[in-house]
Coordinates of N, CA and C in Angstrom, one line a residue:
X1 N 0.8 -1.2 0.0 CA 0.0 0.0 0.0 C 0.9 1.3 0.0
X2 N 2.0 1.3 1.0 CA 3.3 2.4 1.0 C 3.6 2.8 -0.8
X3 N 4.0 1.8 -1.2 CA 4.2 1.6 -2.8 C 3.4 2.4 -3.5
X4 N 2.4 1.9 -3.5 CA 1.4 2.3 -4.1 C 1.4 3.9 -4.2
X5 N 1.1 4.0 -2.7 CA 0.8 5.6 -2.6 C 2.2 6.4 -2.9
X6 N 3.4 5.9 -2.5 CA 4.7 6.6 -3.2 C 4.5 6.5 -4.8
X7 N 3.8 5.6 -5.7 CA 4.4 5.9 -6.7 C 3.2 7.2 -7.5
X8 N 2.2 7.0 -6.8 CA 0.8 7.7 -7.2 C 1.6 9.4 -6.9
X9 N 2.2 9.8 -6.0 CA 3.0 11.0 -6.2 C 4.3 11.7 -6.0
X10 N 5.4 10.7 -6.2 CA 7.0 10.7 -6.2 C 7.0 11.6 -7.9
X11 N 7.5 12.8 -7.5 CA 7.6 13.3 -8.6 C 8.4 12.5 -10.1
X12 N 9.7 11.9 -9.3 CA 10.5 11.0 -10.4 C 9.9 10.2 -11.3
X13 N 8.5 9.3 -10.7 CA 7.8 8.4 -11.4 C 7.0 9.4 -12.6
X14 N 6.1 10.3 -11.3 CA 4.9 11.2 -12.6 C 5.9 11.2 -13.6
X15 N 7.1 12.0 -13.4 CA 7.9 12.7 -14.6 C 7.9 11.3 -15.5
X16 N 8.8 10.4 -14.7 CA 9.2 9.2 -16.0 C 7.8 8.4 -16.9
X17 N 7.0 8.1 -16.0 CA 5.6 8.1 -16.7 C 5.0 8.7 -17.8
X18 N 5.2 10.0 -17.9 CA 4.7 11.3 -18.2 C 6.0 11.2 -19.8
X19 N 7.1 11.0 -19.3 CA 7.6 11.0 -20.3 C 7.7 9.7 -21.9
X20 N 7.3 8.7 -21.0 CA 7.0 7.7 -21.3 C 5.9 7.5 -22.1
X21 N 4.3 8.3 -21.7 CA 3.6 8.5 -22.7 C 3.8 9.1 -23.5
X22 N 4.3 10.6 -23.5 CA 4.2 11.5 -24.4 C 5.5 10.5 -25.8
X23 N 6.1 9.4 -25.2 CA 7.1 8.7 -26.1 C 5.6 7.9 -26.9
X24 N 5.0 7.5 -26.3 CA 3.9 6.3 -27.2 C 3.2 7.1 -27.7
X25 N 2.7 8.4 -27.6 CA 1.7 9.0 -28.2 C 3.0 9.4 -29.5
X26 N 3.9 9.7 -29.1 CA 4.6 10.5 -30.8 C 5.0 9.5 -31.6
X27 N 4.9 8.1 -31.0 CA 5.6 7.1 -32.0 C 4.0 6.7 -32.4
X28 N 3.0 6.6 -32.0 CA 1.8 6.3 -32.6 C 1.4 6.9 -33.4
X29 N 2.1 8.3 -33.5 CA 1.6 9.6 -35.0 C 2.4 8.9 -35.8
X30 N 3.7 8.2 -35.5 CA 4.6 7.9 -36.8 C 4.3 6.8 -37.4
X31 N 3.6 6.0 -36.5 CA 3.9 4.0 -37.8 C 2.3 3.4 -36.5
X32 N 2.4 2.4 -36.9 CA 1.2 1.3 -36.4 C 1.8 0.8 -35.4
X33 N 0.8 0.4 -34.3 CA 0.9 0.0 -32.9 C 2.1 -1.2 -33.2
X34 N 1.8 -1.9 -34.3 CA 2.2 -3.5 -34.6 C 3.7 -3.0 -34.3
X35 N 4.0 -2.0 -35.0 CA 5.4 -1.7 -35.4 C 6.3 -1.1 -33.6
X36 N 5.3 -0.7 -32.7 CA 5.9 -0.5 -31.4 C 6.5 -1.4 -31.0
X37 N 7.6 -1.2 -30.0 CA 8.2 -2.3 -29.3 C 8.9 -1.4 -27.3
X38 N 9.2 -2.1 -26.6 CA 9.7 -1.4 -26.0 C 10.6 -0.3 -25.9
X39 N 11.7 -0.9 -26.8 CA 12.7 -0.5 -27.1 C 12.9 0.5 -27.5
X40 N 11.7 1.0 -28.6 CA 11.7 2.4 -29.2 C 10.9 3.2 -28.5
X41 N 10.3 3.1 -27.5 CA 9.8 3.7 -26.4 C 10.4 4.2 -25.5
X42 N 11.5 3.3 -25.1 CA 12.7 3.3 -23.9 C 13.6 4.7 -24.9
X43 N 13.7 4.4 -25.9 CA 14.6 5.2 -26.7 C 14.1 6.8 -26.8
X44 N 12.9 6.5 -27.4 CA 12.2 8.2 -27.3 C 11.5 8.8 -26.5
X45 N 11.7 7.5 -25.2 CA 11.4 8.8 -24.0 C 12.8 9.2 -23.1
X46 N 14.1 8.6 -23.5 CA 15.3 8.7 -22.9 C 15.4 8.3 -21.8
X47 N 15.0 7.2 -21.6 CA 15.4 6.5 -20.3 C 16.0 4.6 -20.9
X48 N 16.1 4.5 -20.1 CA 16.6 2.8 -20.8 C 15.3 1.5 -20.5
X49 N 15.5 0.6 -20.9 CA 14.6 -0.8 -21.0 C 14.4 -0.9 -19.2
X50 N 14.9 -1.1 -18.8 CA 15.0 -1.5 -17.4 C 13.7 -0.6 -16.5
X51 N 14.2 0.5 -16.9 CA 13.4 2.0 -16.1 C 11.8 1.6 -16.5
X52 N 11.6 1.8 -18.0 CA 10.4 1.0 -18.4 C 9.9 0.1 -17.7
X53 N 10.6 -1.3 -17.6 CA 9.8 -2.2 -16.6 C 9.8 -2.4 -15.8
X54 N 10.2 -0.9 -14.6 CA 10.2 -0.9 -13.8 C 9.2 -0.5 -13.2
X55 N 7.9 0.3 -14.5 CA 6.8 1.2 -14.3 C 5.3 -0.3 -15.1
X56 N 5.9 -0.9 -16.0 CA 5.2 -1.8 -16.9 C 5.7 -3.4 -17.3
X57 N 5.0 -4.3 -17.3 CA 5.0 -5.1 -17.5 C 5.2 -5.4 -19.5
X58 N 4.5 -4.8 -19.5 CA 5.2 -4.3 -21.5 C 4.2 -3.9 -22.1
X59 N 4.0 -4.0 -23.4 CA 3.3 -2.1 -23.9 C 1.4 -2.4 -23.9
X60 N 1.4 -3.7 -23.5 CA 0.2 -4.2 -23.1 C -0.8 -3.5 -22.0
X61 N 0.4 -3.8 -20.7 CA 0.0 -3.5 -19.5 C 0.4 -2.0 -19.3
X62 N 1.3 -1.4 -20.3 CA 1.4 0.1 -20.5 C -0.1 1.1 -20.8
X63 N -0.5 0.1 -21.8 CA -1.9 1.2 -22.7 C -2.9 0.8 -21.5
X64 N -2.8 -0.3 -20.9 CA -4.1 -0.7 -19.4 C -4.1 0.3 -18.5
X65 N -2.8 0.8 -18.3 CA -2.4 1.3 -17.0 C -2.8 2.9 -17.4
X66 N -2.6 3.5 -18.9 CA -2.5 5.0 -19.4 C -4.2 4.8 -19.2
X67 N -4.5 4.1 -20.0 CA -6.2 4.2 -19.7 C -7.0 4.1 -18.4
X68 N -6.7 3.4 -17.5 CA -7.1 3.9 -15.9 C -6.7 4.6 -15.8
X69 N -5.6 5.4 -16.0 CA -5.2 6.8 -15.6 C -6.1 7.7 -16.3
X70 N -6.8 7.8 -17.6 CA -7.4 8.3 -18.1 C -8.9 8.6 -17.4
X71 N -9.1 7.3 -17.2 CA -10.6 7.1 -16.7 C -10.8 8.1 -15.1
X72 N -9.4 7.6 -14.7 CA -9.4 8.4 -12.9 C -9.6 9.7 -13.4
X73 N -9.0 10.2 -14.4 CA -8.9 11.4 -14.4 C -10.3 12.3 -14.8
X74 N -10.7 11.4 -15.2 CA -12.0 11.9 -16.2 C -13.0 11.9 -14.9
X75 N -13.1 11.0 -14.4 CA -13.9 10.7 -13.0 C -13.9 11.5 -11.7
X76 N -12.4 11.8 -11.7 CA -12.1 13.1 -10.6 C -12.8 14.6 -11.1
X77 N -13.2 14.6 -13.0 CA -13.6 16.1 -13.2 C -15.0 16.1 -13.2
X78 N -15.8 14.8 -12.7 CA -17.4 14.5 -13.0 C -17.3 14.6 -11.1
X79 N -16.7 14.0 -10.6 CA -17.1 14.0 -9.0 C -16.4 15.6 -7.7
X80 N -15.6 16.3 -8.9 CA -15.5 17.5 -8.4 C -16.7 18.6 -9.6
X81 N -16.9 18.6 -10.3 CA -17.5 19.4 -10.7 C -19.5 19.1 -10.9
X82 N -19.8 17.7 -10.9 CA -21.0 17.7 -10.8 C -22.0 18.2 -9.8
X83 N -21.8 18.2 -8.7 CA -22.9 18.5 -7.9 C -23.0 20.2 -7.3
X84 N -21.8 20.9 -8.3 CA -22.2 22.3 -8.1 C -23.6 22.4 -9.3
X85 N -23.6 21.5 -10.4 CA -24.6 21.8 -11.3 C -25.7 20.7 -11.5
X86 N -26.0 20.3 -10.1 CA -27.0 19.3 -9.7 C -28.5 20.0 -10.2
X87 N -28.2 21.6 -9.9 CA -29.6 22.2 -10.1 C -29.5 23.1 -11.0
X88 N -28.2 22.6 -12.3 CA -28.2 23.9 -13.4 C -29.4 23.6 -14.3
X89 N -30.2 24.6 -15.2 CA -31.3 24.5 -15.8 C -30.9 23.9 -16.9
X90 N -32.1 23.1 -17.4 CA -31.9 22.0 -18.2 C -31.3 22.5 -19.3
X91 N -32.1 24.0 -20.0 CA -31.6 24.5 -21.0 C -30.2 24.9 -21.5
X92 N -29.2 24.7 -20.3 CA -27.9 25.4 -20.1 C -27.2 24.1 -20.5
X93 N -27.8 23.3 -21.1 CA -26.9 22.0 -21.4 C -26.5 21.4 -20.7
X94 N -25.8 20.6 -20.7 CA -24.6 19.4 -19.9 C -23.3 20.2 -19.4
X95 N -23.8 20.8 -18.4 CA -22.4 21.9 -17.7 C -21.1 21.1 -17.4
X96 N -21.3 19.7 -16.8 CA -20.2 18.9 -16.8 C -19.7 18.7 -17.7
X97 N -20.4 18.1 -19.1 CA -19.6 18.0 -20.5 C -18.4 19.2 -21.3
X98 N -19.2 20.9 -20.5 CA -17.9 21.3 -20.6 C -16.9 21.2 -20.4
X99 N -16.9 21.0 -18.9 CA -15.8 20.2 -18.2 C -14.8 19.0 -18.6
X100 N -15.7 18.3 -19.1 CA -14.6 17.4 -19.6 C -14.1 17.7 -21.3
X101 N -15.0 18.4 -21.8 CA -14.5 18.6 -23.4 C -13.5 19.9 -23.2
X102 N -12.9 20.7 -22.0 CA -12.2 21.3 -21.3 C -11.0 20.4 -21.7
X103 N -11.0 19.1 -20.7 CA -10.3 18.6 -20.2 C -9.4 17.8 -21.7
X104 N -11.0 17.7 -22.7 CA -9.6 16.8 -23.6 C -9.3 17.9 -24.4
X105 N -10.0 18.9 -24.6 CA -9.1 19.7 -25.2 C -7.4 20.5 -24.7
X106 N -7.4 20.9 -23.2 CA -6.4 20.8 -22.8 C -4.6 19.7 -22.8
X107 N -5.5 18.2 -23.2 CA -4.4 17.6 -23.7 C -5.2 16.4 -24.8
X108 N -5.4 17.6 -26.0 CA -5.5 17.3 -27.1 C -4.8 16.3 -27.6
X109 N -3.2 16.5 -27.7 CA -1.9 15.8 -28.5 C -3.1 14.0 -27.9
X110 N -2.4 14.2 -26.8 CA -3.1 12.6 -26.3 C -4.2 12.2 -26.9
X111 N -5.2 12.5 -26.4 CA -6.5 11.9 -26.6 C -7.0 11.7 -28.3
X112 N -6.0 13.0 -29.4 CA -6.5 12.9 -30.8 C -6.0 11.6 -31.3
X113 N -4.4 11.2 -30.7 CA -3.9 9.6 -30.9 C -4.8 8.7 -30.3
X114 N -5.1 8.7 -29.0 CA -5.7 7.5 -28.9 C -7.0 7.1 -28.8
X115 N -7.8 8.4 -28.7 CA -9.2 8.3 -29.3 C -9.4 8.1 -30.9
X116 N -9.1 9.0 -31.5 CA -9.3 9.4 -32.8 C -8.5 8.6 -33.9
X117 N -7.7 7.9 -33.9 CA -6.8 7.0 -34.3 C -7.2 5.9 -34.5
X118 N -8.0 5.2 -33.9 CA -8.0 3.9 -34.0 C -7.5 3.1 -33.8
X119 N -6.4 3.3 -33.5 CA -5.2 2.3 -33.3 C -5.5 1.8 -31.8
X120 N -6.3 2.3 -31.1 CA -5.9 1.7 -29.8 C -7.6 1.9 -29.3
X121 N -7.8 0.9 -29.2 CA -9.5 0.6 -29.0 C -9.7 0.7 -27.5
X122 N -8.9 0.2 -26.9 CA -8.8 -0.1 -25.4 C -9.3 1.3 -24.6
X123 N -9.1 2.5 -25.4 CA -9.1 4.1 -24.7 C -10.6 4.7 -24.9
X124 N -11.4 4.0 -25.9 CA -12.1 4.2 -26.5 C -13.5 3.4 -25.7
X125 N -12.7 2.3 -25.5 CA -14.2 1.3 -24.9 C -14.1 2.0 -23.4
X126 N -13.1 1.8 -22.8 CA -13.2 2.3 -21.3 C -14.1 3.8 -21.3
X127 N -14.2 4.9 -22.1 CA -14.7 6.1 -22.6 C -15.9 5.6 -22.5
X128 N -16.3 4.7 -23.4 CA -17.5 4.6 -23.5 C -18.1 3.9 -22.4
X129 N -18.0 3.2 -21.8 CA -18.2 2.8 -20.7 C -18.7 3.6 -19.6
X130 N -17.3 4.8 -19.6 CA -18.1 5.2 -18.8 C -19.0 6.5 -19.2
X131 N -19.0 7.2 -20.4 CA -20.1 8.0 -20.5 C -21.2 7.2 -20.6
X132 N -21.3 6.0 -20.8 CA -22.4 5.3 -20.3 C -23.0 5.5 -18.7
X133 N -22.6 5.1 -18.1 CA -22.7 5.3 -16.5 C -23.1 6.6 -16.4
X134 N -22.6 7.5 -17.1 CA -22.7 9.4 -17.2 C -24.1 9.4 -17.8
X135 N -24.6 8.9 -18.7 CA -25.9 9.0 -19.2 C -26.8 8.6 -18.8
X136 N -26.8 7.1 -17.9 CA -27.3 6.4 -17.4 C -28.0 7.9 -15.8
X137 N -26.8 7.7 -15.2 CA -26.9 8.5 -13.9 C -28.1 10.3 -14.6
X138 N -27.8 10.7 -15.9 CA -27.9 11.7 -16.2 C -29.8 11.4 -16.4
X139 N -30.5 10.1 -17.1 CA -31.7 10.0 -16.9 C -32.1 9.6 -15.8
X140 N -31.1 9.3 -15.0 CA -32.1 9.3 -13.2 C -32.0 10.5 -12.7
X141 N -31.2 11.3 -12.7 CA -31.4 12.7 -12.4 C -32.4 13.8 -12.7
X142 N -32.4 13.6 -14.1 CA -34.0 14.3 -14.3 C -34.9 13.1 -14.5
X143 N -34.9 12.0 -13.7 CA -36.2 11.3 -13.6 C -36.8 10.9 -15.0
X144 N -36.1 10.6 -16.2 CA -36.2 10.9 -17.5 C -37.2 8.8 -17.6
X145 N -36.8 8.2 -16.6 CA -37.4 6.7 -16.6 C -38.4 6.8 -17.2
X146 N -39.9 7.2 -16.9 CA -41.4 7.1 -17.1 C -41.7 7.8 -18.4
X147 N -40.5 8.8 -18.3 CA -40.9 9.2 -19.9 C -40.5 7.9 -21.3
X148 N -39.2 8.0 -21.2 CA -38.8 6.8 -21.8 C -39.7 5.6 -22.2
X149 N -40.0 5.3 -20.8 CA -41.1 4.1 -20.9 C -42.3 4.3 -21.7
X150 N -43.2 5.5 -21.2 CA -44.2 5.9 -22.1 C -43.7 6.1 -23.2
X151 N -42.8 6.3 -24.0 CA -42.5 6.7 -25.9 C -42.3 5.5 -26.3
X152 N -41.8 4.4 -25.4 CA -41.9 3.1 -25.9 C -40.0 2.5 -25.9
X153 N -39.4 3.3 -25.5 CA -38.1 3.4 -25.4 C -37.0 2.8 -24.3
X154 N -36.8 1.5 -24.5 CA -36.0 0.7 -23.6 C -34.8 2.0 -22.9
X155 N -34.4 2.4 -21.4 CA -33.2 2.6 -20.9 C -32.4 2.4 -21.6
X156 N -32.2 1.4 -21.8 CA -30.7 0.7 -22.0 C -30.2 0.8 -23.5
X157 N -31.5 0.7 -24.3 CA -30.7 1.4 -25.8 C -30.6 2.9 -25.9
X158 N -31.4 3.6 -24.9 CA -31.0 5.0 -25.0 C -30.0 5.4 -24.4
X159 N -29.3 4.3 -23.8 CA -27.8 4.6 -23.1 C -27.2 4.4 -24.1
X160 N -27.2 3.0 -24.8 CA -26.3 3.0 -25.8 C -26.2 4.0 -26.6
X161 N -27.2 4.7 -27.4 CA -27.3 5.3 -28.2 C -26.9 6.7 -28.2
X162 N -26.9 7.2 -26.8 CA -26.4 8.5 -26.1 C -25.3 8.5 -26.1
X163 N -24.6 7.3 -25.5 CA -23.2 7.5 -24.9 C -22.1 7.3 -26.1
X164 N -22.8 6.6 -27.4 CA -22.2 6.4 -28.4 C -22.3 7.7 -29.4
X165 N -23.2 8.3 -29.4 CA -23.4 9.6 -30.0 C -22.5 10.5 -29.5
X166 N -22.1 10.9 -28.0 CA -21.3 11.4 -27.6 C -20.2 11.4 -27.6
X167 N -19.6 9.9 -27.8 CA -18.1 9.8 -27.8 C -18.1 9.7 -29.4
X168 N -19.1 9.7 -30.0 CA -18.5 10.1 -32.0 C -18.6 11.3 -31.7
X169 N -19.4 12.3 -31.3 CA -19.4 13.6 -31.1 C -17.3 14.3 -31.1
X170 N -17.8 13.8 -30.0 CA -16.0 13.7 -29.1 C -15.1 13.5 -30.1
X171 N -15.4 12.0 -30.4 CA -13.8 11.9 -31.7 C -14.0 12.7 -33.0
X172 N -14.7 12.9 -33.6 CA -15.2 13.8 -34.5 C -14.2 15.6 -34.2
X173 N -15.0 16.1 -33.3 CA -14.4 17.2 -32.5 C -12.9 17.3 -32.3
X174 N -12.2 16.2 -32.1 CA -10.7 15.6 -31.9 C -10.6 15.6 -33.2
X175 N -10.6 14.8 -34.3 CA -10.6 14.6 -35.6 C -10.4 15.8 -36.3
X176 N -10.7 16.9 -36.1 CA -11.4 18.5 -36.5 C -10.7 19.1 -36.7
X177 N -9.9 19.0 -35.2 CA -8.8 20.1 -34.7 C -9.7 20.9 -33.7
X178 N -10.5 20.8 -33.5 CA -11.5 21.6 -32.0 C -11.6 22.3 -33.1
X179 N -12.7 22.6 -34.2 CA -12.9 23.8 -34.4 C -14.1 24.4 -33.7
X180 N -14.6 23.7 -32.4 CA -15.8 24.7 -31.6 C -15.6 24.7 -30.1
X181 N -15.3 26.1 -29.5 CA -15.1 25.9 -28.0 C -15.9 24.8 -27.5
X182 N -15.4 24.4 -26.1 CA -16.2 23.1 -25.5 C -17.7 23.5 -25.2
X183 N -17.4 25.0 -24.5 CA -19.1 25.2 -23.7 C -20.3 25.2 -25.4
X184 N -19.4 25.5 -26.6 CA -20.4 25.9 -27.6 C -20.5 23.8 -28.0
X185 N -19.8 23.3 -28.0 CA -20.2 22.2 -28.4 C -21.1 21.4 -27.3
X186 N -20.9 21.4 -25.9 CA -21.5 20.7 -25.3 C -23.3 21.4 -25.3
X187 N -23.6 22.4 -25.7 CA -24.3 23.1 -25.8 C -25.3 22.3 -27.2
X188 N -24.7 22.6 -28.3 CA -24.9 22.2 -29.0 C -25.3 20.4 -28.9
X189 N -24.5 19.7 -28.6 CA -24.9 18.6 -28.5 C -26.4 18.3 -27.5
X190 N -26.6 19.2 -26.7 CA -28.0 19.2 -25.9 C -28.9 20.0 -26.8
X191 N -28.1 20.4 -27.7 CA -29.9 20.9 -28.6 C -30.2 19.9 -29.4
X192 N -29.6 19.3 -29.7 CA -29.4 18.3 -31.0 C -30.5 17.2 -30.1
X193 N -30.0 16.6 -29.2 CA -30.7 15.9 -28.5 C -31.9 16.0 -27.8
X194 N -32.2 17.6 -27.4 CA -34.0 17.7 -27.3 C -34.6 17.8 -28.4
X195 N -34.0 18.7 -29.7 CA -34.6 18.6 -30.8 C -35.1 17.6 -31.6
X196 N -34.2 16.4 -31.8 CA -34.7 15.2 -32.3 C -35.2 14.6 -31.3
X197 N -35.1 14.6 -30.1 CA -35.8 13.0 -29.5 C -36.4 13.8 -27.9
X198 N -37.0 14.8 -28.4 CA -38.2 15.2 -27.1 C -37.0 15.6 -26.0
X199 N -36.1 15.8 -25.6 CA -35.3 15.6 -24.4 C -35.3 14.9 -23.6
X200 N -35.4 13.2 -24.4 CA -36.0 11.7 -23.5 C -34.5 11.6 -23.2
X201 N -33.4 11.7 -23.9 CA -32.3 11.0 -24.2 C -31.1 12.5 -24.7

């Protein structure tokens, strides 16, 4: 548990970590995952093979490990920022969603590789996953159940359907180059969605 918590904030690690990605994200713009190896990771993030596995098991348990880091991260900006806009008006859109289209905009370089690429599916499913949960939590908040029901409309495909809309929204938007601030797109994305489908979903 000591471990644990030393490596979660020993600056030496964040840094070597830190450097370590930013090595897999620029060799992912250059050639295909197939073509990664440790080695050239070890090499262009300037540390040696050893140091590497001293953080990773190999570039397997690398992308597992970058992606719960992703997911914590995304999770810390829904559980510090949601419940100041427990009672923001519906019309003001998904105030959280700015929050996090904030967040990937701030580290664009990352998320346009590993979302928007394709090359790495793993970044993409855990995403969706959990803007599922986010959508899910989002129709019990406004009590959106009985509506649903009455239009004839299973929960659970309107999750799918939401949280899949949103994260193409997302890669789309990444794909782009951000051409629309976050508060105008998450805005947008909530008109889109009362305008077509009653504001069930």
């Amino acid at each position: 548990m000591k471990n644990d918590k030393k490596s979660a904030t020993d600056p030496r690690i964040l840094r070597t970590r830190q450097l370590i990605r930013d090595a897999f994200v620029d060799l992912l713009q250059e050639m295909d995952i197939e073509k990664l190896s440790v080695n050239r990771i070890a090499e262009r993030a300037t540390i040696n093979r050893v140091t590497f596995y001293l953080h990773y098991r190999d570039i397997t348990d690398m992308m597992e490990k970058m992606a719960d880091e992703m997911i914590e991260n995304i999770e810390r900006i829904v559980d510090e920022h949601a419940p100041q806009f427990e009672d923001a008006a519906k019309d003001d859109g998904w105030p959280v969603l700015v929050k996090l289209l904030e967040h990937f905009a701030d580290h664009s370089k990352f998320y346009r590789v590993v979302l928007a690429s394709r090359r790495t599916p793993i970044f993409t499913e855990r995403l969706l996953k959990l803007l599922s949960k986010l959508v899910s939590a989002k129709i019990e908040s406004l009590e959106l159940e009985n509506s649903l029901s009455q239009a004839g409309i299973h929960k659970e495909i309107a999750i799918w359907y939401s949280s899949s809309a949103l994260i193409g929204t997302i890669v789309s938007w990444l794909r782009n180059d951000m051409p629309y601030a976050p508060h105008f797109l998450a805005k947008q994305f909530s008109l889109i969605r009362a305008y077509s489908y009653n504001d069930l979903i």
